Short mmCIF file of C-alpha atoms and ligand atoms in Angstrom, two decimals:
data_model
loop_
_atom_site.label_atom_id
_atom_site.label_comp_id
_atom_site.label_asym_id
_atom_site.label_seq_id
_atom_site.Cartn_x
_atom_site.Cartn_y
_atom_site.Cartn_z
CA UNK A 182 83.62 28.35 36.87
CA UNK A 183 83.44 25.32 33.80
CA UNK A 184 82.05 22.03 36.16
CA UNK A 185 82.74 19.06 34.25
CA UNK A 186 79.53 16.10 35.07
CA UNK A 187 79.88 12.35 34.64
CA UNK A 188 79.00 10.74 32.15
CA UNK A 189 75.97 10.25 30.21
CA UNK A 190 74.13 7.57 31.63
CA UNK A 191 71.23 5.80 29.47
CA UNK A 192 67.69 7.25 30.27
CA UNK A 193 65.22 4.63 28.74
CA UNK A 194 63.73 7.34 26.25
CA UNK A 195 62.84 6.95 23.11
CA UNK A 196 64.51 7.55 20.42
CA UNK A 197 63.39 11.13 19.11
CA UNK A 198 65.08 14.12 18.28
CA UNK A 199 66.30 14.99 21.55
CA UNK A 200 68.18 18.70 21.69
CA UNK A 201 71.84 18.45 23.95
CA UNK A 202 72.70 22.00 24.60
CA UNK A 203 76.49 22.78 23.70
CA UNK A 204 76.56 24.63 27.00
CA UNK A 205 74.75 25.46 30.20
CA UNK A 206 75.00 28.81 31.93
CA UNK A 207 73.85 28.60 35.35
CA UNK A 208 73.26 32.21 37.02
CA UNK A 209 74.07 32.89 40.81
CA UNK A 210 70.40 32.60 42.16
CA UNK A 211 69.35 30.28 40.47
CA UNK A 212 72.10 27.95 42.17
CA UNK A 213 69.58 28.65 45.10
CA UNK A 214 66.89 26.10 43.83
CA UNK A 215 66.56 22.56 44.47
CA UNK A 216 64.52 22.07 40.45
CA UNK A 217 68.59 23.48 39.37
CA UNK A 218 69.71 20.46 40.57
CA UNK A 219 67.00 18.42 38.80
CA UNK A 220 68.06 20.62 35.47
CA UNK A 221 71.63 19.76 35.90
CA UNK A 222 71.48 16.03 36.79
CA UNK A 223 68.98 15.51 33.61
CA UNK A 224 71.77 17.77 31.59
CA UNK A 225 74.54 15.51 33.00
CA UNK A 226 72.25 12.36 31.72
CA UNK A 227 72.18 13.89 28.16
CA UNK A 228 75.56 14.02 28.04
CA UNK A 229 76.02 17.84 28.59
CA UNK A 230 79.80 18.21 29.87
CA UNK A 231 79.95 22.28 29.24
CA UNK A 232 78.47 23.89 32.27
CA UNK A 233 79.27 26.59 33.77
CA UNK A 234 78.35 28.08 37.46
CA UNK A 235 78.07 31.93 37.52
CA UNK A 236 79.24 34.48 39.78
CA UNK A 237 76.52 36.50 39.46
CA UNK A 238 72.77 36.78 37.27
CA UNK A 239 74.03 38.55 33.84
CA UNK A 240 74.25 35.97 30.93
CA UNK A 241 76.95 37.29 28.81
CA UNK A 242 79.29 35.95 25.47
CA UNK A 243 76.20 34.51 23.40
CA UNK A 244 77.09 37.33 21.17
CA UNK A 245 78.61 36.80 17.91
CA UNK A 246 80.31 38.56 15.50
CA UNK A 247 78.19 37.96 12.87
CA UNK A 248 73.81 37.60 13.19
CA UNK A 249 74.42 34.12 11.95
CA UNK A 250 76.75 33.47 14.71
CA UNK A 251 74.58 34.72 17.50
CA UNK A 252 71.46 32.80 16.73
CA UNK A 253 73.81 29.72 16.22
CA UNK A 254 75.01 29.78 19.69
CA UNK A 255 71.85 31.21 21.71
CA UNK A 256 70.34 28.00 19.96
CA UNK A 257 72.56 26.08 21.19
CA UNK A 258 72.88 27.75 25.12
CA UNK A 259 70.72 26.36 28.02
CA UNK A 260 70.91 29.40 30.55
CA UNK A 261 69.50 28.15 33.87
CA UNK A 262 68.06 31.56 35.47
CA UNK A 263 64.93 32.68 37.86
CA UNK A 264 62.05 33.80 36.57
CA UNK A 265 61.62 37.69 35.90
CA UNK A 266 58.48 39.10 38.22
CA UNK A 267 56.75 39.67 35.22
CA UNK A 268 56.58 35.96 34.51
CA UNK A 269 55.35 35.06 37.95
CA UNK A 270 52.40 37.41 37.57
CA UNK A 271 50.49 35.79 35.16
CA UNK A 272 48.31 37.20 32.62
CA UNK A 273 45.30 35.76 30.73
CA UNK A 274 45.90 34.46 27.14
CA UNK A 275 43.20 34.37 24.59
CA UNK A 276 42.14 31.91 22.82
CA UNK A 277 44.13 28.97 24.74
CA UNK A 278 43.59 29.43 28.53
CA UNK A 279 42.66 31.53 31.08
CA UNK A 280 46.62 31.84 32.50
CA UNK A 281 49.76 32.37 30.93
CA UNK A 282 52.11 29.95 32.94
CA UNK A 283 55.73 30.35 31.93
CA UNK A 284 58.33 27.34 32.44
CA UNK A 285 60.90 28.91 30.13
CA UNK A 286 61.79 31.15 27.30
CA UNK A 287 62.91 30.49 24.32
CA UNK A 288 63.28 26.86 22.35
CA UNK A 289 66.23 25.08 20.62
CA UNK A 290 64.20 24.00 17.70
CA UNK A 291 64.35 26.29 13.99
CA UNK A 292 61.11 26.87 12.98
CA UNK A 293 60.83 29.79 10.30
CA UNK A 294 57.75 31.08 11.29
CA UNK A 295 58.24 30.46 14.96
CA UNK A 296 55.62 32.87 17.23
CA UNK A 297 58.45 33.56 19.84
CA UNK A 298 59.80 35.53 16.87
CA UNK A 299 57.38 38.24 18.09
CA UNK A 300 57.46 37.74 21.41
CA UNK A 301 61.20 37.87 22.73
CA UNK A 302 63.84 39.90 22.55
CA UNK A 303 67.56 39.23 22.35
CA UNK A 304 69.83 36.20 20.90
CA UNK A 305 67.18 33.31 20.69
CA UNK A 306 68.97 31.57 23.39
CA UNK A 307 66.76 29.08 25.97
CA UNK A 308 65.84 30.35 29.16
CA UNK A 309 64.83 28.07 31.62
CA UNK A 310 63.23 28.90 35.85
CA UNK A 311 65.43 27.30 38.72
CA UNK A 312 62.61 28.47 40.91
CA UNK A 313 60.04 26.65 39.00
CA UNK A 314 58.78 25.62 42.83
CA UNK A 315 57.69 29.12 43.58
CA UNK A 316 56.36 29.76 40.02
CA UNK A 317 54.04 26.38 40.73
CA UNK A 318 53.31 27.96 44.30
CA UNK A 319 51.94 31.04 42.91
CA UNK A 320 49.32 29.54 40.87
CA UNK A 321 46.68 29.20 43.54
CA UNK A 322 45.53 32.50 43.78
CA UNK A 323 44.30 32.55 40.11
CA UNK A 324 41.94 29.40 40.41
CA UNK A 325 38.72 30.57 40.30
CA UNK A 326 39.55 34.00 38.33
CA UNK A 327 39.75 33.09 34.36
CA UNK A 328 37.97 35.09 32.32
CA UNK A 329 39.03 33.68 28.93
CA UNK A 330 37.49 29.84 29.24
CA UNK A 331 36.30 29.86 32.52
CA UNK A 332 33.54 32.33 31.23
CA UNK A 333 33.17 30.35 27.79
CA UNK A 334 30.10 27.94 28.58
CA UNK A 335 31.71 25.40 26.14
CA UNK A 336 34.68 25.21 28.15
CA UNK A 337 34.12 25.86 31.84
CA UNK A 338 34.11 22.49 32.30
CA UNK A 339 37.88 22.34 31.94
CA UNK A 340 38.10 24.61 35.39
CA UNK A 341 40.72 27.21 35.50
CA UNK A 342 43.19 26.90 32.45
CA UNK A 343 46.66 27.35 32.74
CA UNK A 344 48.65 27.74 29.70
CA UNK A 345 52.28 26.40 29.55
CA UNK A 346 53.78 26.75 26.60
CA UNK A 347 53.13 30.50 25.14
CA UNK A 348 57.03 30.86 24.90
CA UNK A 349 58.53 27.89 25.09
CA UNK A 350 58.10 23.96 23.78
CA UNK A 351 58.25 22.44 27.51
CA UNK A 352 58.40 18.71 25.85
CA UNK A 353 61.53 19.64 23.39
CA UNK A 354 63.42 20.53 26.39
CA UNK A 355 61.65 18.40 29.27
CA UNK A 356 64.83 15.90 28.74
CA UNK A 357 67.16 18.17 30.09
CA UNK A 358 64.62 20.77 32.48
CA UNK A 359 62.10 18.24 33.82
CA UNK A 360 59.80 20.94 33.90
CA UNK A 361 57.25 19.72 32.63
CA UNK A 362 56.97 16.57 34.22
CA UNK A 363 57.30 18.98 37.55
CA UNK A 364 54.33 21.15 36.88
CA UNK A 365 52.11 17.54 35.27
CA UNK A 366 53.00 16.53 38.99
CA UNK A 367 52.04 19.64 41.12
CA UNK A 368 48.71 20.30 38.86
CA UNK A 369 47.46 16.58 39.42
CA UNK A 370 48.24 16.27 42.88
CA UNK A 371 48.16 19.64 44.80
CA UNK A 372 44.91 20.58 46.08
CA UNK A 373 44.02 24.26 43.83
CA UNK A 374 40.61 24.37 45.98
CA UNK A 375 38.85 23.83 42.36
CA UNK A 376 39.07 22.78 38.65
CA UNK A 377 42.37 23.66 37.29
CA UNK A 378 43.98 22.12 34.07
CA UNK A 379 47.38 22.72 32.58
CA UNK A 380 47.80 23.29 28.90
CA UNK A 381 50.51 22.93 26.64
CA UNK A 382 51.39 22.37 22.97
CA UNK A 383 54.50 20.94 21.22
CA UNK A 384 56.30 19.90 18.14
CA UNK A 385 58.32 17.15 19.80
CA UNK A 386 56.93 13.44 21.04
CA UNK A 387 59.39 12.38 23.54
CA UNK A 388 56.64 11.65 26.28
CA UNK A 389 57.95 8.50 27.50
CA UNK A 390 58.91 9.96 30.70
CA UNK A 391 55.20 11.29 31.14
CA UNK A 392 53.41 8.08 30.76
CA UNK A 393 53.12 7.28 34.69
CA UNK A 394 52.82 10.62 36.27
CA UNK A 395 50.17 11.62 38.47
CA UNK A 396 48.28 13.81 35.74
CA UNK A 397 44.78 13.20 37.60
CA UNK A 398 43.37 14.52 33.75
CA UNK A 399 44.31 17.84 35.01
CA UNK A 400 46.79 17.99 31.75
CA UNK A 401 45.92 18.09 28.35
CA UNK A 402 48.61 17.77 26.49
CA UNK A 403 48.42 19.10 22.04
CA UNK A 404 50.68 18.33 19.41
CA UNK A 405 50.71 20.09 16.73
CA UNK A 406 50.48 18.74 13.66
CA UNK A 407 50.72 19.85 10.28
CA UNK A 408 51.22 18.49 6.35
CA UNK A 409 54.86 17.88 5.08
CA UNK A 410 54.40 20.61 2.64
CA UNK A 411 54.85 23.16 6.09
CA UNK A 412 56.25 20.28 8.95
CA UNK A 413 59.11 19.45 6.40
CA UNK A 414 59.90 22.79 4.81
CA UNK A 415 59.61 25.03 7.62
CA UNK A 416 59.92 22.99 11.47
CA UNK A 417 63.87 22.85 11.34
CA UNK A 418 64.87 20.24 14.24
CA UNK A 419 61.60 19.36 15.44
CA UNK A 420 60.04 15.67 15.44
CA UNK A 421 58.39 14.38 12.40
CA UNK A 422 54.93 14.99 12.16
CA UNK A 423 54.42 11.04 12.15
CA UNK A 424 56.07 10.75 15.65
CA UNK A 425 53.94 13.46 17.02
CA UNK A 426 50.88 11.47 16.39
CA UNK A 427 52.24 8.52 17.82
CA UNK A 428 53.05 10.20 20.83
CA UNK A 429 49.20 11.73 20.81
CA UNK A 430 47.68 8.17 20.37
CA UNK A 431 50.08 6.72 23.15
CA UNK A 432 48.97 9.33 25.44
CA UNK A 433 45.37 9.11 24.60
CA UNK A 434 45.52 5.44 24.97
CA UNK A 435 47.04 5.65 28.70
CA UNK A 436 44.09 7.94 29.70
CA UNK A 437 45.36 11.42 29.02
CA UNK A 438 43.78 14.90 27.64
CA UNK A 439 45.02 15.38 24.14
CA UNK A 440 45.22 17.19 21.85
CA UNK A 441 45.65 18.61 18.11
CA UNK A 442 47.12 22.23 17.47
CA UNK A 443 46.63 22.29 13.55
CA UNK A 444 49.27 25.21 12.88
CA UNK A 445 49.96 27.00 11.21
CA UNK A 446 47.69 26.29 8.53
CA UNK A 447 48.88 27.60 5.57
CA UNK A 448 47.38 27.20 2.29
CA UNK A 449 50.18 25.81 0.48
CA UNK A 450 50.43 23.46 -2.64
CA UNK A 451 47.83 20.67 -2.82
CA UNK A 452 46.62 21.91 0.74
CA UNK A 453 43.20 20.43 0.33
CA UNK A 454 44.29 17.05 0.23
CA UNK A 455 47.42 17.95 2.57
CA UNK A 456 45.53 18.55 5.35
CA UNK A 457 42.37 15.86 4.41
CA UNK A 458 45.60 13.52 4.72
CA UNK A 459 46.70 14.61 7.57
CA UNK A 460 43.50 13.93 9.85
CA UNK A 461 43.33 10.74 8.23
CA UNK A 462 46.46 9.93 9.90
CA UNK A 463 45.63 11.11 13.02
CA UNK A 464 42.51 9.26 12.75
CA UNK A 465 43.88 5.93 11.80
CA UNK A 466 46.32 6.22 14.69
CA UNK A 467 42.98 7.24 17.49
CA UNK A 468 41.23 4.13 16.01
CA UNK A 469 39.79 2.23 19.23
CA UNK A 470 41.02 4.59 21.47
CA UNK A 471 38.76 4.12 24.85
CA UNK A 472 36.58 7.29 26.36
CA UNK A 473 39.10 9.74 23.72
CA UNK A 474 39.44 13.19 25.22
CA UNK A 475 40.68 15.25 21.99
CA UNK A 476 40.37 18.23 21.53
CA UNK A 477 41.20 20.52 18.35
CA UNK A 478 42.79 24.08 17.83
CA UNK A 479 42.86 25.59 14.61
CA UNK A 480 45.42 28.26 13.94
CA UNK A 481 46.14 29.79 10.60
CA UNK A 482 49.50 31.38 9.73
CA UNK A 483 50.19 35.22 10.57
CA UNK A 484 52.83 37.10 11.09
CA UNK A 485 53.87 41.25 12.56
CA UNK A 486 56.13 43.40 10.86
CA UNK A 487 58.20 42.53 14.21
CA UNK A 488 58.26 38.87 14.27
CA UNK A 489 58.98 39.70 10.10
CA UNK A 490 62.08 41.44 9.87
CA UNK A 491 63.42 39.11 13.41
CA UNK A 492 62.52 35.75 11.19
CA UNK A 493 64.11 37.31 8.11
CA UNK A 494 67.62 37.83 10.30
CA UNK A 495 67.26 34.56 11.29
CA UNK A 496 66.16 32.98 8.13
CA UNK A 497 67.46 34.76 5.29
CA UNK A 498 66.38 32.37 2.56
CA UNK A 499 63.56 31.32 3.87
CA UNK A 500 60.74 30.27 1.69
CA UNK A 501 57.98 31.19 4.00
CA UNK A 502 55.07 33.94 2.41
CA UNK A 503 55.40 36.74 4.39
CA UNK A 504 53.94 39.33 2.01
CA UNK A 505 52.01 42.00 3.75
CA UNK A 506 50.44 42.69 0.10
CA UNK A 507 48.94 39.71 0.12
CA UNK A 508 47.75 39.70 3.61
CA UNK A 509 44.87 41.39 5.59
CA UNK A 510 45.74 43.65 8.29
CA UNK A 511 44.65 43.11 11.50
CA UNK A 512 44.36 45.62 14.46
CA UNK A 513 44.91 44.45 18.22
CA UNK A 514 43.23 46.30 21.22
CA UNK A 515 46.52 48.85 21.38
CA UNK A 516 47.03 49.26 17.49
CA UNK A 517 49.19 45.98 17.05
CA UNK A 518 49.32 45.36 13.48
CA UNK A 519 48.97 41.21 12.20
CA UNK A 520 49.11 40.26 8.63
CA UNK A 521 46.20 37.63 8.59
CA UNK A 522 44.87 35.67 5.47
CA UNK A 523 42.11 37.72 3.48
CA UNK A 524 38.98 37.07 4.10
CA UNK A 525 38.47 34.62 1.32
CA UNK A 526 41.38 32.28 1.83
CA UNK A 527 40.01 32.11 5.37
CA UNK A 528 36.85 30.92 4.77
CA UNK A 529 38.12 28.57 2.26
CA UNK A 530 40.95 26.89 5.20
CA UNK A 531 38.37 26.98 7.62
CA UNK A 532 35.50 24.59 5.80
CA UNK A 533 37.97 22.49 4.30
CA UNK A 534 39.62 21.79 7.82
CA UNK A 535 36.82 21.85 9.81
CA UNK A 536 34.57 19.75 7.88
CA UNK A 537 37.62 17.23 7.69
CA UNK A 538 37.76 17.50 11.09
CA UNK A 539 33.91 16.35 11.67
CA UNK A 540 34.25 13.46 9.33
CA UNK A 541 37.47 11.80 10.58
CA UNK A 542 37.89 12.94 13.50
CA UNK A 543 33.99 13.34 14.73
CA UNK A 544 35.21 12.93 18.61
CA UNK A 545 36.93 15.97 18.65
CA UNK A 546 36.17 18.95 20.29
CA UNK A 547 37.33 22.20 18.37
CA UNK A 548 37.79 24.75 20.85
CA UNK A 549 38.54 27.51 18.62
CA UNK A 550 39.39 28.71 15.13
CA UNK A 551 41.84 32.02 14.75
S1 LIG B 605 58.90 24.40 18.25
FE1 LIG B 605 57.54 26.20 18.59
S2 LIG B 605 58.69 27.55 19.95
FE2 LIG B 605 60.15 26.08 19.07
S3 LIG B 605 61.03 27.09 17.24
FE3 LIG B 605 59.25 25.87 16.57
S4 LIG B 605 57.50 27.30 16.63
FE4 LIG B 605 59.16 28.21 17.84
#
């Protein structure tokens, strides 16, 4: 069944690059859940008019003829769905968080080096839980249990950690889920019995709709940031880098968590001054910032032979290094193979960006380097 919705009505956002699906699948069960309703009315309000109810819980015709064809309509299909048990039994997720907490799958946005690459399977089509009530619900039971920073003495503070954006961008697609500003809600106002924060990074800067939510600091919110020599060449409908900042000093300055996910740091052109500009930016924007929470991740580019050949479908001409040759090989705890930068150029990213990261940016915390 195609359900035509009225028409777009204005939201008060800002003006960033805001992602309208072409068209929304909707599967049988999750018609069930009261957050689908919340997913369709904030669809209607974007000016969605292509949805359609399902009979039953298969999501079928994203299919193309052609590879080109499939990736350009699963990036352009919101499928409204409930969550697979796997994603409701959460699992810890080094270095970020002691929880893997999944919203959604998938994101609308065209990064060629994009980590879901690895991670999912199928037409890169967005995903998003109906039954995001019962997915908040379940998160009691791990407060108390982390074992990634809950046992790191530099970060217990931050209680149990909760990690919401491992595959998806929950603020490129908040406009049209309202996820995010569902679990910001739950985390600062249910009572977990203990410390619990919720985690997540994005590329976006829409957070507008955040500003007077009942965070309670219980959300830290990152953006990551990067020089134009990657953010322009390879973050393909995304927010400028210059937004994102904005968005992290508007945040910081209403009271919030923030933070910076430098990635991927790559060491590209002029990177030296690339990145010793980039902190100065953030910096600049941070400058009287009351009591700043920031915090800094460091991530440095790598890539599997998986998320390799995937990126390659979906990229053909993509400019991105992806040279195995010129990469070190790294072995995960079951044999998983990473292509990592040698030794050398590691070293060399990591004192140049941490160092610039003391100087201009001596209030933040750097919780890890990988
Ligand atoms: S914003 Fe993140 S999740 Fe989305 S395409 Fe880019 S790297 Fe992938």
């Amino acid at each position: 069944m195609t359900r035509s919705l009225p028409a777009p009505q204005t939201t008060g956002l800002p003006t960033t690059r805001l992602w309208i699906p072409q068209r929304v699948l909707v599967t049988r069960s999750a018609q069930e859940h009261p957050h689908t309703d919340v997913i369709l009315r904030r669809c209607a309000s974007a000016g969605v008019d292509d949805v359609e109810l399902l009979r039953g819980d298969r999501i079928t015709g994203v299919r193309g003829e052609t590879e080109r064809e499939t990736y350009a309509r699963a990036k352009s299909t919101l499928a409204v769905v409930t969550s697979p048990a796997s994603a409701r039994k959460l699992d810890p997720i080094p270095p970020s968080a002691d929880w893997r907490v999944d919203l959604a799958r998938g994101c609308p946005a065209h990064c060629q080096y994009c980590y879901l690459a690895g991670s999912l399977t199928g037409p890169p089509m967005t995903r998003v839980y109906g039954d995001l009530e019962e997915i908040l619900a379940g998160l009691d039971v791990y407060v108390g249990h982390g074992t990634i920073t809950s046992t790191n003495v530099d970060r217990a503070a931050e209680g149990t950690t909760f990690e919401a954006s491992c595959y998806t961008d929950p603020l490129g697609i908040e406009h049209v889920t309202g996820s995010l500003s569902a679990a910001i809600r739950h985390v600062g106002t249910h009572d977990f019995g203990g410390p619990v924060q919720l985690r997540a990074t994005t590329k976006f800067a829409d957070v507008a709709g955040l500003l007077d939510l009942p965070h309670a600091g219980r959300t830290r919110l990152r953006f990551s940031v990067g020089p134009e020599s990657v953010v322009g060449r390879f973050e393909g409908g995304t927010d400028p880098v210059g937004k994102r900042i904005d968005a992290l000093a508007t945040l910081a300055r209403a009271g919030w968590p923030v933070g910076l996910t430098i990635a991927p740091i790559m060491p590209v052109g002029d990177w030296r001054a690339a990145y010793s500009d980039l902190l100065a930016r953030v910096a600049t924007a941070l400058v009287g910032v009351d009591d700043l929470d920031l915090t800094a991740e460091c991530i440095t580019h790598r890539f599997t032979p998986g998320s390799k050949e995937t990126l390659e479908t979906w990229y053909p001409r993509t400019r991105l290094e992806m040279d195995p040759e010129q990469r070190r090989t790294k072995r995960g705890k079951f044999g998983a193979v990473k292509h990592v930068y040698p030794d050398d150029v590691m070293a060399d990213l990591r004192a140049h960006v941490t160092s610039e990261l003391s100087e201009r940016l001596p209030a933040a915390r750097v919780l890890y380097w990988t």
